[in-house]
Every structure is written in structure tokens, then in C-alpha cells.
PDB file of C-alpha atoms in Angstrom:
ATOM      1  CA  ALA A   1       9.843  -0.932 -12.001  1.00  0.00           C
ATOM      2  CA  MET A   2       8.972   2.380 -11.605  1.00  0.00           C
ATOM      3  CA  HIS A   3      11.177   4.121 -13.950  1.00  0.00           C
ATOM      4  CA  ILE A   4       9.681   1.273 -16.171  1.00  0.00           C
ATOM      5  CA  ALA A   5       5.994   1.655 -15.608  1.00  0.00           C
ATOM      6  CA  PRO A   6       5.357   4.480 -13.353  1.00  0.00           C
ATOM      7  CA  LYS A   7       1.404   4.463 -14.629  1.00  0.00           C
ATOM      8  CA  ARG A   8       0.686   0.923 -13.763  1.00  0.00           C
ATOM      9  CA  ASP A   9      -0.600   0.105 -10.416  1.00  0.00           C
ATOM     10  CA  ASP A  10       0.760  -3.346  -9.980  1.00  0.00           C
ATOM     11  CA  ALA A  11       4.628  -2.292 -10.930  1.00  0.00           C
ATOM     12  CA  VAL A  12       4.218   0.611  -8.377  1.00  0.00           C
ATOM     13  CA  TYR A  13       2.734  -2.301  -6.018  1.00  0.00           C
ATOM     14  CA  ASN A  14       5.610  -4.195  -6.289  1.00  0.00           C
ATOM     15  CA  ALA A  15       8.053  -1.579  -5.717  1.00  0.00           C
ATOM     16  CA  ALA A  16       5.741  -1.073  -2.688  1.00  0.00           C
ATOM     17  CA  ASN A  17       6.020  -4.226  -1.375  1.00  0.00           C
ATOM     18  CA  THR A  18      10.163  -4.421  -1.426  1.00  0.00           C
ATOM     19  CA  TYR A  19      10.365  -1.362   0.643  1.00  0.00           C
ATOM     20  CA  LEU A  20       8.142  -2.654   3.111  1.00  0.00           C
ATOM     21  CA  TYR A  21       9.828  -5.724   3.254  1.00  0.00           C
ATOM     22  CA  MET A  22      13.019  -3.759   3.594  1.00  0.00           C
ATOM     23  CA  ASN A  23      10.899  -1.590   6.794  1.00  0.00           C
ATOM     24  CA  ASN A  24      11.052   1.428   4.282  1.00  0.00           C
ATOM     25  CA  LEU A  25       7.902   2.247   5.673  1.00  0.00           C
ATOM     26  CA  GLN A  26       7.624   5.777   4.422  1.00  0.00           C
ATOM     27  CA  ALA A  27       8.918   4.748   0.743  1.00  0.00           C
ATOM     28  CA  ALA A  28       6.069   1.688   1.298  1.00  0.00           C
ATOM     29  CA  GLU A  29       3.461   4.336   2.559  1.00  0.00           C
ATOM     30  CA  ALA A  30       4.344   6.555  -0.882  1.00  0.00           C
ATOM     31  CA  HIS A  31       4.179   4.115  -3.093  1.00  0.00           C
ATOM     32  CA  TYR A  32       0.559   2.194  -1.975  1.00  0.00           C
ATOM     33  CA  LYS A  33      -1.061   5.521  -2.104  1.00  0.00           C
ATOM     34  CA  LYS A  34       0.801   6.083  -5.619  1.00  0.00           C
ATOM     35  CA  ALA A  35      -0.828   2.508  -6.557  1.00  0.00           C
ATOM     36  CA  LEU A  36      -3.935   2.940  -5.007  1.00  0.00           C
ATOM     37  CA  SER A  37      -3.975   6.683  -7.006  1.00  0.00           C
ATOM     38  CA  LEU A  38      -3.841   4.346 -10.045  1.00  0.00           C
ATOM     39  CA  ASN A  39      -6.161   1.616  -9.183  1.00  0.00           C
ATOM     40  CA  SER A  40      -8.138   2.192  -5.802  1.00  0.00           C
ATOM     41  CA  LYS A  41      -9.757  -0.973  -6.041  1.00  0.00           C
ATOM     42  CA  ASN A  42      -6.334  -3.158  -5.670  1.00  0.00           C
ATOM     43  CA  VAL A  43      -7.341  -5.303  -2.722  1.00  0.00           C
ATOM     44  CA  ASN A  44      -3.447  -6.038  -2.001  1.00  0.00           C
ATOM     45  CA  ALA A  45      -1.921  -2.485  -2.056  1.00  0.00           C
ATOM     46  CA  ASN A  46      -4.890  -1.433   0.468  1.00  0.00           C
ATOM     47  CA  LEU A  47      -4.424  -4.563   3.112  1.00  0.00           C
ATOM     48  CA  ASN A  48      -0.661  -3.454   2.782  1.00  0.00           C
ATOM     49  CA  LEU A  49      -1.086   0.309   3.417  1.00  0.00           C
ATOM     50  CA  GLY A  50      -2.863  -0.704   6.354  1.00  0.00           C
ATOM     51  CA  ILE A  51      -0.006  -3.167   7.410  1.00  0.00           C
ATOM     52  CA  THR A  52       2.975   0.028   6.644  1.00  0.00           C
ATOM     53  CA  TYR A  53       0.203   2.194   8.591  1.00  0.00           C
ATOM     54  CA  SER A  54       0.203  -0.568  11.432  1.00  0.00           C
ATOM     55  CA  ARG A  55       3.742  -0.851  11.471  1.00  0.00           C
ATOM     56  CA  SER A  56       4.448   3.042  11.908  1.00  0.00           C
ATOM     57  CA  LYS A  57       1.800   3.251  14.660  1.00  0.00           C
ATOM     58  CA  LYS A  58      -0.601   5.071  12.858  1.00  0.00           C
ATOM     59  CA  PHE A  59      -3.599   2.933  13.917  1.00  0.00           C
ATOM     60  CA  ASP A  60      -6.780   4.838  12.831  1.00  0.00           C
ATOM     61  CA  GLN A  61      -5.658   4.667   8.882  1.00  0.00           C
ATOM     62  CA  ALA A  62      -4.508   1.285   9.497  1.00  0.00           C
ATOM     63  CA  TYR A  63      -8.100   0.053  10.011  1.00  0.00           C
ATOM     64  CA  LEU A  64      -9.811   2.266   7.238  1.00  0.00           C
ATOM     65  CA  PHE A  65      -7.431   0.359   4.782  1.00  0.00           C
ATOM     66  CA  ILE A  66      -7.661  -2.994   6.233  1.00  0.00           C
ATOM     67  CA  LYS A  67     -11.160  -2.623   6.239  1.00  0.00           C
ATOM     68  CA  LYS A  68     -11.330  -1.350   3.177  1.00  0.00           C
ATOM     69  CA  ALA A  69      -9.342  -4.373   1.623  1.00  0.00           C
ATOM     70  CA  TYR A  70     -11.940  -6.834   3.715  1.00  0.00           C
ATOM     71  CA  GLU A  71     -14.881  -5.062   2.105  1.00  0.00           C
ATOM     72  CA  LEU A  72     -12.940  -5.019  -1.756  1.00  0.00           C
ATOM     73  CA  GLU A  73     -12.573  -8.743  -0.837  1.00  0.00           C
TER      74      GLU A  73
END
């Protein structure tokens, strides 16, 4: 998906989900950030970045993105 549509937030978001599922937290974080740079109001990307940060023990960042997702919902 990244080579086909790197400017589409949904394509980048889907790649991030795959990395999160594989527990590749560093790649998931990078791809969620990229998706959010394309569409900062993507609720699921904000939520999943928060989850990724939580799994990475980055709880302050996790809180911020989970809160943002809640506020956007």
C-alpha cells in the first residue's frame, strides 16, 4: 500500500495497523504519525497511535493521542 498510495492517509493507516498487529511498534508509530500528518482528524489513527505508545511504555504520549481520539469522536 505504501508504494501505491503514500499520500493517502487510509493506505498509510492500514500499513500501520499491519505493523501494530505484528508488534513492530517502531514501524507502527512511524506510519500512524505519517497518516496523521496527512489527516490529523483520523480518529482511529489517533487512537491506535495512543495504543502503540502505551505498548511502548510511553504513557504520556499515549494519553495525549487517546484523549484526542476521544475528543474527535
